[in-house]
mmCIF file of C-alpha atoms and ligand atoms in Angstrom:
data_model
loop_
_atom_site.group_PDB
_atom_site.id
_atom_site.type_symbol
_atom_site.label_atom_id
_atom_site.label_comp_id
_atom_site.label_asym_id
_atom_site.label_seq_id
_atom_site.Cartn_x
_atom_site.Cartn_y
_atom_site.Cartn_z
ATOM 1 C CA UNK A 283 -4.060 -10.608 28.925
ATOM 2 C CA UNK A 284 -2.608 -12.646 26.053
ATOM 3 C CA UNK A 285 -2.692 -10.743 22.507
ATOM 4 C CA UNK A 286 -1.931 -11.694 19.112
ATOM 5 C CA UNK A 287 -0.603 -9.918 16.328
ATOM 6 C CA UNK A 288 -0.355 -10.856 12.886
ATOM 7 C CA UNK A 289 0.690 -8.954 9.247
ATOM 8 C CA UNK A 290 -1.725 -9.532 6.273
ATOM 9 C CA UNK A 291 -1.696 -9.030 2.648
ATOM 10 C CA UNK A 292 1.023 -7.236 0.511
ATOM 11 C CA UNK A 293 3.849 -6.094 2.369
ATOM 12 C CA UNK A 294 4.929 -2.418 3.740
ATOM 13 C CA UNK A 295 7.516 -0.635 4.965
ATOM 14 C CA UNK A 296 7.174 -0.263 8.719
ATOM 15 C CA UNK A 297 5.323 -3.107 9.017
ATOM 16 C CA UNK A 298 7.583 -4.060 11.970
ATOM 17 C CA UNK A 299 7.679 -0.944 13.535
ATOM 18 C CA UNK A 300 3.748 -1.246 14.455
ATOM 19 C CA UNK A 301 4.738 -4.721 15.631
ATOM 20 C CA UNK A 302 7.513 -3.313 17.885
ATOM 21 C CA UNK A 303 5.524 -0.484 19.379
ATOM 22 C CA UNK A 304 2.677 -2.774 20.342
ATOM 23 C CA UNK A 305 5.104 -5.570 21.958
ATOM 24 C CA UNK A 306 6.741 -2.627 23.956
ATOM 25 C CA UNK A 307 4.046 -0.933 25.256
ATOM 26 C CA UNK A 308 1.994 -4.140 25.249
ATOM 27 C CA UNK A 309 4.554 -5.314 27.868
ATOM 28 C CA UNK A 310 6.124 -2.414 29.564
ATOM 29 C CA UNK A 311 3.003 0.025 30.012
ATOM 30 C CA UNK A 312 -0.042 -2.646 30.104
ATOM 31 C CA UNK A 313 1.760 -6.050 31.293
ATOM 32 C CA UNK A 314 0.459 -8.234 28.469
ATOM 33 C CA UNK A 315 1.972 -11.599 27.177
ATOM 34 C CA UNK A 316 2.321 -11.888 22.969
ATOM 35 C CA UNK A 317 1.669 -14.350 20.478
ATOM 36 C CA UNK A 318 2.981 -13.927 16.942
ATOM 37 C CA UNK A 319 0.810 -15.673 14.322
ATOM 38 C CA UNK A 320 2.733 -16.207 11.130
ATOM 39 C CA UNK A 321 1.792 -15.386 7.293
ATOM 40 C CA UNK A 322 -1.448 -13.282 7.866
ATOM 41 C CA UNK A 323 -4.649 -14.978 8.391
ATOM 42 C CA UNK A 324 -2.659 -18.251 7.511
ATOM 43 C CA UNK A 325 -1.375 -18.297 11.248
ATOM 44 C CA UNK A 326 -4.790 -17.951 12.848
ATOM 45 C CA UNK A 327 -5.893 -20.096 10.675
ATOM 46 C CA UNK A 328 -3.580 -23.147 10.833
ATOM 47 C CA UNK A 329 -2.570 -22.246 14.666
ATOM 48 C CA UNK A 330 0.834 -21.402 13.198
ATOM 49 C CA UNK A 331 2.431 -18.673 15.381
ATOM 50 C CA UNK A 332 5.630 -17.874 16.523
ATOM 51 C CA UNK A 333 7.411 -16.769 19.961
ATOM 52 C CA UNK A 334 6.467 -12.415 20.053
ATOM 53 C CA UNK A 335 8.132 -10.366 22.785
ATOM 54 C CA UNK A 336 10.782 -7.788 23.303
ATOM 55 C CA UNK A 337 13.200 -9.650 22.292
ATOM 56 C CA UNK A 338 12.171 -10.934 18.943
ATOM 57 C CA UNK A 339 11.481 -7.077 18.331
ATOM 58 C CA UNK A 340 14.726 -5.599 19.334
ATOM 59 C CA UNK A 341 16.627 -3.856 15.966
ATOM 60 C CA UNK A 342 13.598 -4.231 13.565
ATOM 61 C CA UNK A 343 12.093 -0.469 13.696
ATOM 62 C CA UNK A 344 14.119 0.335 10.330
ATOM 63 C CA UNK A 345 13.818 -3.543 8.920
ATOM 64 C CA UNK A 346 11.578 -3.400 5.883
ATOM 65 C CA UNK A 347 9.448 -6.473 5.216
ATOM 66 C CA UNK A 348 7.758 -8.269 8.687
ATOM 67 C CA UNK A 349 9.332 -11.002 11.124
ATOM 68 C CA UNK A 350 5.583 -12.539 11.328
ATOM 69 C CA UNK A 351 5.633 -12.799 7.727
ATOM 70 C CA UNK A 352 2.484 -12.174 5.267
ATOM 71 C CA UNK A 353 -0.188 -13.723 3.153
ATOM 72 C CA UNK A 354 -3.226 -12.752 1.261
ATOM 73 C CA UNK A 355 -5.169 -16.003 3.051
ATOM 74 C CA UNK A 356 -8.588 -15.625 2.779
ATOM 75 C CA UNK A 357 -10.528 -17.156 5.924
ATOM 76 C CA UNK A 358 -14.040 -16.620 4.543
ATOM 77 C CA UNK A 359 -12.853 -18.358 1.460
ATOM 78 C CA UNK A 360 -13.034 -21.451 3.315
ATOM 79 C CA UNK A 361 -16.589 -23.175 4.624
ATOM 80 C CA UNK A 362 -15.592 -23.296 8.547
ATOM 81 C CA UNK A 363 -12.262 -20.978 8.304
ATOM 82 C CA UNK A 364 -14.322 -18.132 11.020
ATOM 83 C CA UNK A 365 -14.984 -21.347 12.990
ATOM 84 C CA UNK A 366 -11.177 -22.867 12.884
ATOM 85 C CA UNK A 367 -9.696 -19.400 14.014
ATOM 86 C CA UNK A 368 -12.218 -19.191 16.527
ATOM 87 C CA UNK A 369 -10.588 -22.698 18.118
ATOM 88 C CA UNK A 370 -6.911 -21.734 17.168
ATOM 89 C CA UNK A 371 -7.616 -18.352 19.438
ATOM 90 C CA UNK A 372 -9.253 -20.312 21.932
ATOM 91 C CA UNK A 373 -6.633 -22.651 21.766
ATOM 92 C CA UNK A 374 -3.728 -20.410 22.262
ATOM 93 C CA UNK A 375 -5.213 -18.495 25.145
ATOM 94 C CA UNK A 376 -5.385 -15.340 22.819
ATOM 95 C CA UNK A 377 -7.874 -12.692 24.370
ATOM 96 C CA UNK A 378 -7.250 -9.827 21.430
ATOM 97 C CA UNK A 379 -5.966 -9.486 18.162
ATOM 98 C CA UNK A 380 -4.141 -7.180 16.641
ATOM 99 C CA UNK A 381 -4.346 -7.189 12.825
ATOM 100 C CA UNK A 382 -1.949 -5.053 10.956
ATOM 101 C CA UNK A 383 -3.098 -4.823 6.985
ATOM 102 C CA UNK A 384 -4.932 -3.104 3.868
ATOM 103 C CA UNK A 385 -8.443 -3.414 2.488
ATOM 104 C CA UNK A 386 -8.568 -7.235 2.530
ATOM 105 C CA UNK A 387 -6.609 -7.974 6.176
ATOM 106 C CA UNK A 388 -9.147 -5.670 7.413
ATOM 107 C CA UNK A 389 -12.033 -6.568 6.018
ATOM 108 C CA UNK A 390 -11.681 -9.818 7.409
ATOM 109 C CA UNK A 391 -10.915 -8.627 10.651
ATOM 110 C CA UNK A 392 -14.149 -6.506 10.610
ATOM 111 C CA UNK A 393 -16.093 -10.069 9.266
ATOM 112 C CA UNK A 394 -14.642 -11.431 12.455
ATOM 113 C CA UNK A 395 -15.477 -8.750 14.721
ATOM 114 C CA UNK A 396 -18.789 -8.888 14.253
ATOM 115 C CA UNK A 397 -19.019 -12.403 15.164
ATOM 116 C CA UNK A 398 -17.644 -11.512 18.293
ATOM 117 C CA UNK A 399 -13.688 -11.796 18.376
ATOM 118 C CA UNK A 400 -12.030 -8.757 19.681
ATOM 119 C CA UNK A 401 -10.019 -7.883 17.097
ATOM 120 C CA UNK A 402 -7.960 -3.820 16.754
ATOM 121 C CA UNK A 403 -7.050 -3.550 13.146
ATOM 122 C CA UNK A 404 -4.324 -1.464 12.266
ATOM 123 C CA UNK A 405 -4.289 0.148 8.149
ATOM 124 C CA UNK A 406 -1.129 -0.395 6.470
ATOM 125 C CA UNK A 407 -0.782 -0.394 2.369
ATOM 126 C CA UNK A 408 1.812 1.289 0.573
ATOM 127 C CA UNK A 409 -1.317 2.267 -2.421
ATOM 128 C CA UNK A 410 -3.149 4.246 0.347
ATOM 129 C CA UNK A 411 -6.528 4.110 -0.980
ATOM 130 C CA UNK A 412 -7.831 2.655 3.072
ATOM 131 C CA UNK A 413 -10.993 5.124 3.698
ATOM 132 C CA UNK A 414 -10.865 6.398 7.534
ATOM 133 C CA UNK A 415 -7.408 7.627 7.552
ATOM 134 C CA UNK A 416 -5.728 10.617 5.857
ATOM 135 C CA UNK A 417 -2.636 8.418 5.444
ATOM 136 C CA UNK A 418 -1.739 4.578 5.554
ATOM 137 C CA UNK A 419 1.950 4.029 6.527
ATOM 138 C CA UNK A 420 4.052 2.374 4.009
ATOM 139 C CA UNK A 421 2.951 5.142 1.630
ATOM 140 C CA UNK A 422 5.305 7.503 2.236
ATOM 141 C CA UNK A 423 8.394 5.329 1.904
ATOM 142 C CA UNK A 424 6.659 4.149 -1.622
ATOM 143 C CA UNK A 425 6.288 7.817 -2.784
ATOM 144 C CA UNK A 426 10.472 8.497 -1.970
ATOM 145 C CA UNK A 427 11.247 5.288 -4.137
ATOM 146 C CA UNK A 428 9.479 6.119 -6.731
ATOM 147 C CA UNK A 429 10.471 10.029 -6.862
ATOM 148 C CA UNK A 430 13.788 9.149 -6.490
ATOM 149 C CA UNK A 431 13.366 6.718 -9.368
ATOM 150 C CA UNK A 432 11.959 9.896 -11.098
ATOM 151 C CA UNK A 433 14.486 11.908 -10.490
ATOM 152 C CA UNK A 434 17.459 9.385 -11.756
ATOM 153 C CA UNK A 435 15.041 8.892 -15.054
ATOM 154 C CA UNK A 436 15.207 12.603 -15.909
ATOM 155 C CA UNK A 437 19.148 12.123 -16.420
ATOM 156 C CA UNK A 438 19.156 9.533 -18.343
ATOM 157 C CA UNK A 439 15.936 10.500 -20.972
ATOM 158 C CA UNK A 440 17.513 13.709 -21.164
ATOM 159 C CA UNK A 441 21.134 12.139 -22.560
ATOM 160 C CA UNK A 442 18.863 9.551 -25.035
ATOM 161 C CA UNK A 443 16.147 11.783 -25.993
ATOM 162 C CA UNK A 444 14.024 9.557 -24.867
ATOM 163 C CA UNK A 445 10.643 9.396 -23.666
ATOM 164 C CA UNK A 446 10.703 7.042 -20.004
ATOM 165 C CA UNK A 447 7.446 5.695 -19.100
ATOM 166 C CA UNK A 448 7.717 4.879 -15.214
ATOM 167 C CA UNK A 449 4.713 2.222 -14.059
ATOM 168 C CA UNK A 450 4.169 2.763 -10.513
ATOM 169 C CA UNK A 451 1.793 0.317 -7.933
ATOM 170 C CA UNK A 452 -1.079 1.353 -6.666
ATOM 171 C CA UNK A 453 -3.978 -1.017 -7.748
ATOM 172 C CA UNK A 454 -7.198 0.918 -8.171
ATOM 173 C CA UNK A 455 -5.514 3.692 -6.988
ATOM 174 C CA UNK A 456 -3.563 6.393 -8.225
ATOM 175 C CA UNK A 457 -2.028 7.948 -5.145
ATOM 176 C CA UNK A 458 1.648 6.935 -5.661
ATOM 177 C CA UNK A 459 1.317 8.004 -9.548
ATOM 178 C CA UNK A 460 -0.298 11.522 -8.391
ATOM 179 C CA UNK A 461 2.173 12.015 -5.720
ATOM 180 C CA UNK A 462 5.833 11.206 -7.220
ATOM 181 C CA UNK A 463 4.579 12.537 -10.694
ATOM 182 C CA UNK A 464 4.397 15.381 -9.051
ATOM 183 C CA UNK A 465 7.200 15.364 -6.647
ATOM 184 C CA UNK A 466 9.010 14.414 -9.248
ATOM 185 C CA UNK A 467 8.338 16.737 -12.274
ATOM 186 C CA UNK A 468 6.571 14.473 -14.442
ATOM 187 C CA UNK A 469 5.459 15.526 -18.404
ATOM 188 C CA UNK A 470 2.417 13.211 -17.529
ATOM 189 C CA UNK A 471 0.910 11.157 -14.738
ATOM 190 C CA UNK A 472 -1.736 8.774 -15.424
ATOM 191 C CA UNK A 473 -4.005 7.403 -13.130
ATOM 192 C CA UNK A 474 -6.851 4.604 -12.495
ATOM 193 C CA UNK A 475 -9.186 7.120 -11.570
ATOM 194 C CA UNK A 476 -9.089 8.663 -15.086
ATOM 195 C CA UNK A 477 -8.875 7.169 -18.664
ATOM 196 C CA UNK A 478 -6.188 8.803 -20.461
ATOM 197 C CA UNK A 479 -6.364 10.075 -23.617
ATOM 198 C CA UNK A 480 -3.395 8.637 -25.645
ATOM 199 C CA UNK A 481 -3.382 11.748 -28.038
ATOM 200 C CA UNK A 482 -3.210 13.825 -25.099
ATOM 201 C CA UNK A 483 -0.186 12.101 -23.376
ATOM 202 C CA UNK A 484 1.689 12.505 -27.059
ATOM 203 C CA UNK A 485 0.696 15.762 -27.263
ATOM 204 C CA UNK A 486 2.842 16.487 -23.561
ATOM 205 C CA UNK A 487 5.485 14.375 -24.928
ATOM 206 C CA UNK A 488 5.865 16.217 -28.249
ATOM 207 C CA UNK A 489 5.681 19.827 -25.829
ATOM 208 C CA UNK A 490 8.453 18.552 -23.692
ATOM 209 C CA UNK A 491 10.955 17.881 -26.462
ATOM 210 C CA UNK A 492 9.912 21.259 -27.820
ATOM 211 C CA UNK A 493 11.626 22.975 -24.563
ATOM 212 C CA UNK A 494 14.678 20.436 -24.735
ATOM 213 C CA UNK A 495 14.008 18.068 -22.333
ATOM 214 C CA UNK A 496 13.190 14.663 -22.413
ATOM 215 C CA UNK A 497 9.911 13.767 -21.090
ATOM 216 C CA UNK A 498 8.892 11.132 -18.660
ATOM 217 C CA UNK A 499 5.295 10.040 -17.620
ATOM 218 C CA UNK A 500 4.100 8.186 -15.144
ATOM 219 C CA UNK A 501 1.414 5.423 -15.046
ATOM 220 C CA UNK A 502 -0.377 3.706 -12.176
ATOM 221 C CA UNK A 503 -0.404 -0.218 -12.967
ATOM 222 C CA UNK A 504 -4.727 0.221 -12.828
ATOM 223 C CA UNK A 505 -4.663 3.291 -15.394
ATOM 224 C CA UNK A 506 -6.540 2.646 -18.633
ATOM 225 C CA UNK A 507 -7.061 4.220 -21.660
ATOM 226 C CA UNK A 508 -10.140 5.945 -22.312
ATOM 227 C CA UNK A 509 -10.685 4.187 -25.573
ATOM 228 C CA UNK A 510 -12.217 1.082 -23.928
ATOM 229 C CA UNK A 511 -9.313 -1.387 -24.950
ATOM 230 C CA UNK A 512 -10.049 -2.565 -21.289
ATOM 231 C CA UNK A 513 -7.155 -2.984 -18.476
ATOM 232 C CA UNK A 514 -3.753 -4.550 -19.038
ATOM 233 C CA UNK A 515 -3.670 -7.613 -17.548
ATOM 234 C CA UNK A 516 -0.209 -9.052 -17.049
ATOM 235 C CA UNK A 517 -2.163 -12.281 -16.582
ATOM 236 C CA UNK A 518 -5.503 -13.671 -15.558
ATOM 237 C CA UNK A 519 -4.453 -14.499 -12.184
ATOM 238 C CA UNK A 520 -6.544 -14.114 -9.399
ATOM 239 C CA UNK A 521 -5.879 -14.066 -5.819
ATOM 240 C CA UNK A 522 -7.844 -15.698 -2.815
ATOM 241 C CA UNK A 523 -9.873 -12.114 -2.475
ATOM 242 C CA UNK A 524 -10.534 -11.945 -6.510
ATOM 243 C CA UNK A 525 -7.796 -9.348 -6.881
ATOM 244 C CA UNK A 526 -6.340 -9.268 -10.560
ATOM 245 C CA UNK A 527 -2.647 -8.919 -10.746
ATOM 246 C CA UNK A 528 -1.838 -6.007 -12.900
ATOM 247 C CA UNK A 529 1.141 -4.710 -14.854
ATOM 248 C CA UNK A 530 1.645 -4.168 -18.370
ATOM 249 C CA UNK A 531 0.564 -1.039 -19.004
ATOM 250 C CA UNK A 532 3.899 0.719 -18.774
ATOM 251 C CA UNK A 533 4.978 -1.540 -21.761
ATOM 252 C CA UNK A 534 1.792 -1.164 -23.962
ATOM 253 C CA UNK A 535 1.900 2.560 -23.312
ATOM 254 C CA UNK A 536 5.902 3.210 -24.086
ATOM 255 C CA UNK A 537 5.029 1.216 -27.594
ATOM 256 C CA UNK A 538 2.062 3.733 -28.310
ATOM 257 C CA UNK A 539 3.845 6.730 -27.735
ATOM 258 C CA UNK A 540 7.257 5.343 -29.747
ATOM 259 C CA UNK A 541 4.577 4.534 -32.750
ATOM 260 C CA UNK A 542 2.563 7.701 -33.116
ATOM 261 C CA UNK A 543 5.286 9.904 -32.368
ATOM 262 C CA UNK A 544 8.297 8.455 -33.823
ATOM 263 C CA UNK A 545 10.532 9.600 -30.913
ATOM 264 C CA UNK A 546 11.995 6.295 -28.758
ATOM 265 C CA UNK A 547 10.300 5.407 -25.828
ATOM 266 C CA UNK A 548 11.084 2.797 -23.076
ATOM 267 C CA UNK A 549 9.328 1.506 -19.875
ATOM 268 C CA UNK A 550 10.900 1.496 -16.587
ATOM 269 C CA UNK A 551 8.636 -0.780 -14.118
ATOM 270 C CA UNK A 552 9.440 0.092 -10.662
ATOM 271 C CA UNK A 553 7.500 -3.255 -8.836
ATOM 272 C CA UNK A 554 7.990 -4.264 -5.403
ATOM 273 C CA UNK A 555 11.378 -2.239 -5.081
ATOM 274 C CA UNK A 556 8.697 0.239 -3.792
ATOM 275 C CA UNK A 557 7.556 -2.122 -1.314
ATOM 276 C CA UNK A 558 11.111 -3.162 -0.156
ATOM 277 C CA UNK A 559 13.737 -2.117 2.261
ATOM 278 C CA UNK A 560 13.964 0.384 5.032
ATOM 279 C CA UNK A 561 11.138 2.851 6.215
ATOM 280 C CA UNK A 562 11.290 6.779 5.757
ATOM 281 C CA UNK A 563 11.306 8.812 8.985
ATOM 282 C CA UNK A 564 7.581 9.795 8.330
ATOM 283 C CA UNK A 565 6.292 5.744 7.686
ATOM 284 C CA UNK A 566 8.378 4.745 11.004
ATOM 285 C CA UNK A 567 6.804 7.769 13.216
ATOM 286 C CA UNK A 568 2.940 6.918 11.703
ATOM 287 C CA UNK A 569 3.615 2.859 12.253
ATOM 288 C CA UNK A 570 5.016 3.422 15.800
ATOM 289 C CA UNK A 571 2.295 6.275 16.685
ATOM 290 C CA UNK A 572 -0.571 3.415 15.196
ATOM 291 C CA UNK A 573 1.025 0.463 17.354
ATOM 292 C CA UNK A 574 0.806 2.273 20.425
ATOM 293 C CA UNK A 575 -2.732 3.439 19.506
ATOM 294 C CA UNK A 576 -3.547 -0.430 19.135
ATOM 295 C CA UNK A 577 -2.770 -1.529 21.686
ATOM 296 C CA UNK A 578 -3.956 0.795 23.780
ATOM 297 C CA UNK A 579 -7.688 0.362 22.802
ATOM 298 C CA UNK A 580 -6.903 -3.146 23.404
ATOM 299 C CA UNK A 581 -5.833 -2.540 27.195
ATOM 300 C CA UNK A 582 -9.618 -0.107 27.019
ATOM 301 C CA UNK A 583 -11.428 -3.267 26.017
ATOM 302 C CA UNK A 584 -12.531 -0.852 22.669
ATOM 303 C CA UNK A 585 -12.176 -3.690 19.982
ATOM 304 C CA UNK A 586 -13.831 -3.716 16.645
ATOM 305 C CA UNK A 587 -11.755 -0.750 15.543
ATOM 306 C CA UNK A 588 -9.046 0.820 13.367
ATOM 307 C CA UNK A 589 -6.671 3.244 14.126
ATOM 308 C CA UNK A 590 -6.437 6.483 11.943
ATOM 309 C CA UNK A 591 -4.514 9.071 11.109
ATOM 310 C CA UNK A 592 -6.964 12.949 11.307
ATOM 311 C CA UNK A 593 -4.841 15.676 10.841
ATOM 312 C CA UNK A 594 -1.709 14.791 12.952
ATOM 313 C CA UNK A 595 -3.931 13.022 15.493
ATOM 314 C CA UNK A 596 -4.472 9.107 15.926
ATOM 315 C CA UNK A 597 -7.715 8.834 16.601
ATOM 316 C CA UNK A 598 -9.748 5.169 17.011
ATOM 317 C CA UNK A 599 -12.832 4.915 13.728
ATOM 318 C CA UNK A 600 -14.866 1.921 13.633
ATOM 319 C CA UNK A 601 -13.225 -0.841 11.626
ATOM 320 C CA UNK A 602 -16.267 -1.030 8.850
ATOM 321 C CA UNK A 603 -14.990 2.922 7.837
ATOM 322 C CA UNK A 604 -11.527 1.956 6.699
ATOM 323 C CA UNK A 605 -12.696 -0.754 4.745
ATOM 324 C CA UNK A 606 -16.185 0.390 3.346
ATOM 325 C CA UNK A 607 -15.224 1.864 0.509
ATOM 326 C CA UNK A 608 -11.807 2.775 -0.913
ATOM 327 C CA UNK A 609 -10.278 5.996 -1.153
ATOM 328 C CA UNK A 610 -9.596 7.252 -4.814
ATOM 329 C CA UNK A 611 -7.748 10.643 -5.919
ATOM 330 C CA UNK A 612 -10.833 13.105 -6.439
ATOM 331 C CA UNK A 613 -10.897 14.546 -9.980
ATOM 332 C CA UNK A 614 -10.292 17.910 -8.640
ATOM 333 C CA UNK A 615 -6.762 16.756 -6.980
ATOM 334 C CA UNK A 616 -5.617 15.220 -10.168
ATOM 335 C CA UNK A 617 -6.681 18.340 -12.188
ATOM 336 C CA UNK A 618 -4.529 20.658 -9.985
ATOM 337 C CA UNK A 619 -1.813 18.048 -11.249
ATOM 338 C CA UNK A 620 -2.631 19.000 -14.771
ATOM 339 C CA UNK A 621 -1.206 22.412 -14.837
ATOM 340 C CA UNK A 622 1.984 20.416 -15.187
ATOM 341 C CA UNK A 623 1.522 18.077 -18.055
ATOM 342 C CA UNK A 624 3.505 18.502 -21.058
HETATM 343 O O1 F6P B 277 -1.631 -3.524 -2.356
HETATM 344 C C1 F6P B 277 -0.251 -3.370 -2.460
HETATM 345 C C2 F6P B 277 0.233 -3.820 -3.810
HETATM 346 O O2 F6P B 277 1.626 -3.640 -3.876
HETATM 347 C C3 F6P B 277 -0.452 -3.169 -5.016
HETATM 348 O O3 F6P B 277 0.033 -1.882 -5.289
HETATM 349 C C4 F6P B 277 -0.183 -4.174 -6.101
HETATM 350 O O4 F6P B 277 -1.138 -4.117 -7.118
HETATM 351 C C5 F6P B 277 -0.266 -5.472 -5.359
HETATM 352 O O5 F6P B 277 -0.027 -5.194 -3.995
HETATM 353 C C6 F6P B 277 0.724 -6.510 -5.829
HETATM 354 O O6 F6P B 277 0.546 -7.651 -5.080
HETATM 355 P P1 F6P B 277 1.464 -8.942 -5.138
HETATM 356 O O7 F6P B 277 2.770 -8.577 -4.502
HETATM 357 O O8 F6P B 277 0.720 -9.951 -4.352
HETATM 358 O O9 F6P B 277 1.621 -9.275 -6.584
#
């Protein structure tokens, strides 16, 4: 059997540790051959792939990034793009897919499966908002950045007096806000899930000064204010799946704060450092644990799925779950948060 594996939409740590398990036990346990398509659904797409075996795989479990490379190509964006990956599989003798991605990557691969190409998708995203799975590799590592991040901030406010304002990723999700804020002892953590109320978040900063610290809050990129003033947009920009890019609110927020409470306040945006660089322990052991999952429901001809994380089980969901509907902090998580703030 000849499978293909690409990597599709935003980057994540252990990205290439999925790729690596599947190659290895692809060959060594099941006998299969490998084709690497490059850039996401660009590869597919265009027929542009790349030589995948052992060999290309040996040293990258702790590489950040992917050697197939990534794109946020939409297929269905294009009149006969189902019908030109259709030929391009044909073409290279590809039986199965493997498709390692988030929300979008997946979606497409579900699209696909239902038209009949066996496709195994596997759910990576470092935002973790992928339904069907208590935990999306990539996460983890994004988390330690950011707490670390955190935790150098707290020095620094406390010699200024200064209030930091840390904007973390996470798109329409607040998971990475919810769990370094937390991790990392923040006076505030503010989340897409729920407007904030600026006089609140001065409030916390004005109670954290009281005790002689310097405060510092955190805010997802998607978190709004519950005035209605809309998102912050660092620009119109939309990409081929009608994603906004955000950013900006970090900025707008630190301003705020400086203005109503007269104590300095700065903005520390943390970007795609938290998307960079080498795994954590827990990312590598989930990515390698999911790749050998994959391709093992490939060798059991049971395509048309995603692999999952229940518990500390890998279990096999139908690919539709992880990409129904996203996953979103509950308002009862973020409230046991609260007792924190300020
Ligand atoms: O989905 C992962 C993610 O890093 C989000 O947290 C963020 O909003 C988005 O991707 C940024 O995408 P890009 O790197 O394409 O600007």
């Amino acid at each position: 059997m000849r499978v293909g594996v690409l990597t599709g939409g935003g980057d994540c740590p252990g990205l290439n540790a999925v790729i690596r398990a599947v190659v290895r036990k692809g060959v060594n346990t099941h006998g299969f051959e490998f084709v690497g398509f490059r850039d996401g659904w660009r590869g597919p797409l265009e027929g542009f792939t790349m030589p995948l075996g052992i060999e290309q795989c040996r040293g990258i479990l702790p590489r950040g990034g992917t050697i197939l490379g990534s794109s946020r190509t939409n297929p269905f964006a294009t009149d006969d793009g189902p019908e030109r990956i259709e030929a391009n599989l044909a073409a290279a003798g590809v039986d199965a897919l493997v498709a390692i991605g988030g929300e979008d990557t997946l979606g497409v691969a579900t699209r696909l499966a239902e038209r009949g190409v066996a496709v195994v998708g596997v759910p990576k995203t470092i935002d973790n908002d992928l339904s069907g799975t208590d935990f999306t590799f990539g996460f983890d590592t994004a988390v330690n950045i950011a707490t670390e991040a955190i935790d150098r901030l707290h020095t620094t406010a406390e010699s200024h007096h200064r209030v930091l304002v840390v904007e973390v990723m996470g798109r329409h999700a607040g998971w990475i806000a919810l769990h370094s804020g937390i991790a990392g002892g923040a006076s505030a953590v503010l989340i897409p899930e729920v407007p904030f109320d600026i006089g609140k978040v001065c409030e916390h900063v004005e109670t954290r000064f009281r005790s002689e610290y310097a405060p510092i809050i955190v805010v997802s990129e998607g978190a709004v204010p519950a005035d209605g003033s809309g998102m912050s947009l660092q620009s119109g920009e939309k990409d081929a799946f009608g994603h906004v890019r955000l950013g900006g609110i970090g900025d707008r927020l630190a301003g705020e704060i400086e203005r109503r409470t007269g104590k300095e306040a700065r903005a520390v945006v943390l970007g795609h450092i938290q998307r960079g660089g080498t795994p954590t322990a827990f990312d590598r052991w989930l990515a390698t644990r999911f790749g050998l999952q994959a391709i093992d429901a490939v060798a059991d001809g049971e395509t048309g799925v995603m692999v999952a994380l229940r518990g500390t089980t890998v279990i096999r969901v139908p690919l539709a779950e992880g990409t129904d509907e996203l996953k979103v902090v509950s308002p009862e998580e973020y409230a046991e948060a609260q007792v924190f703030f300020g």
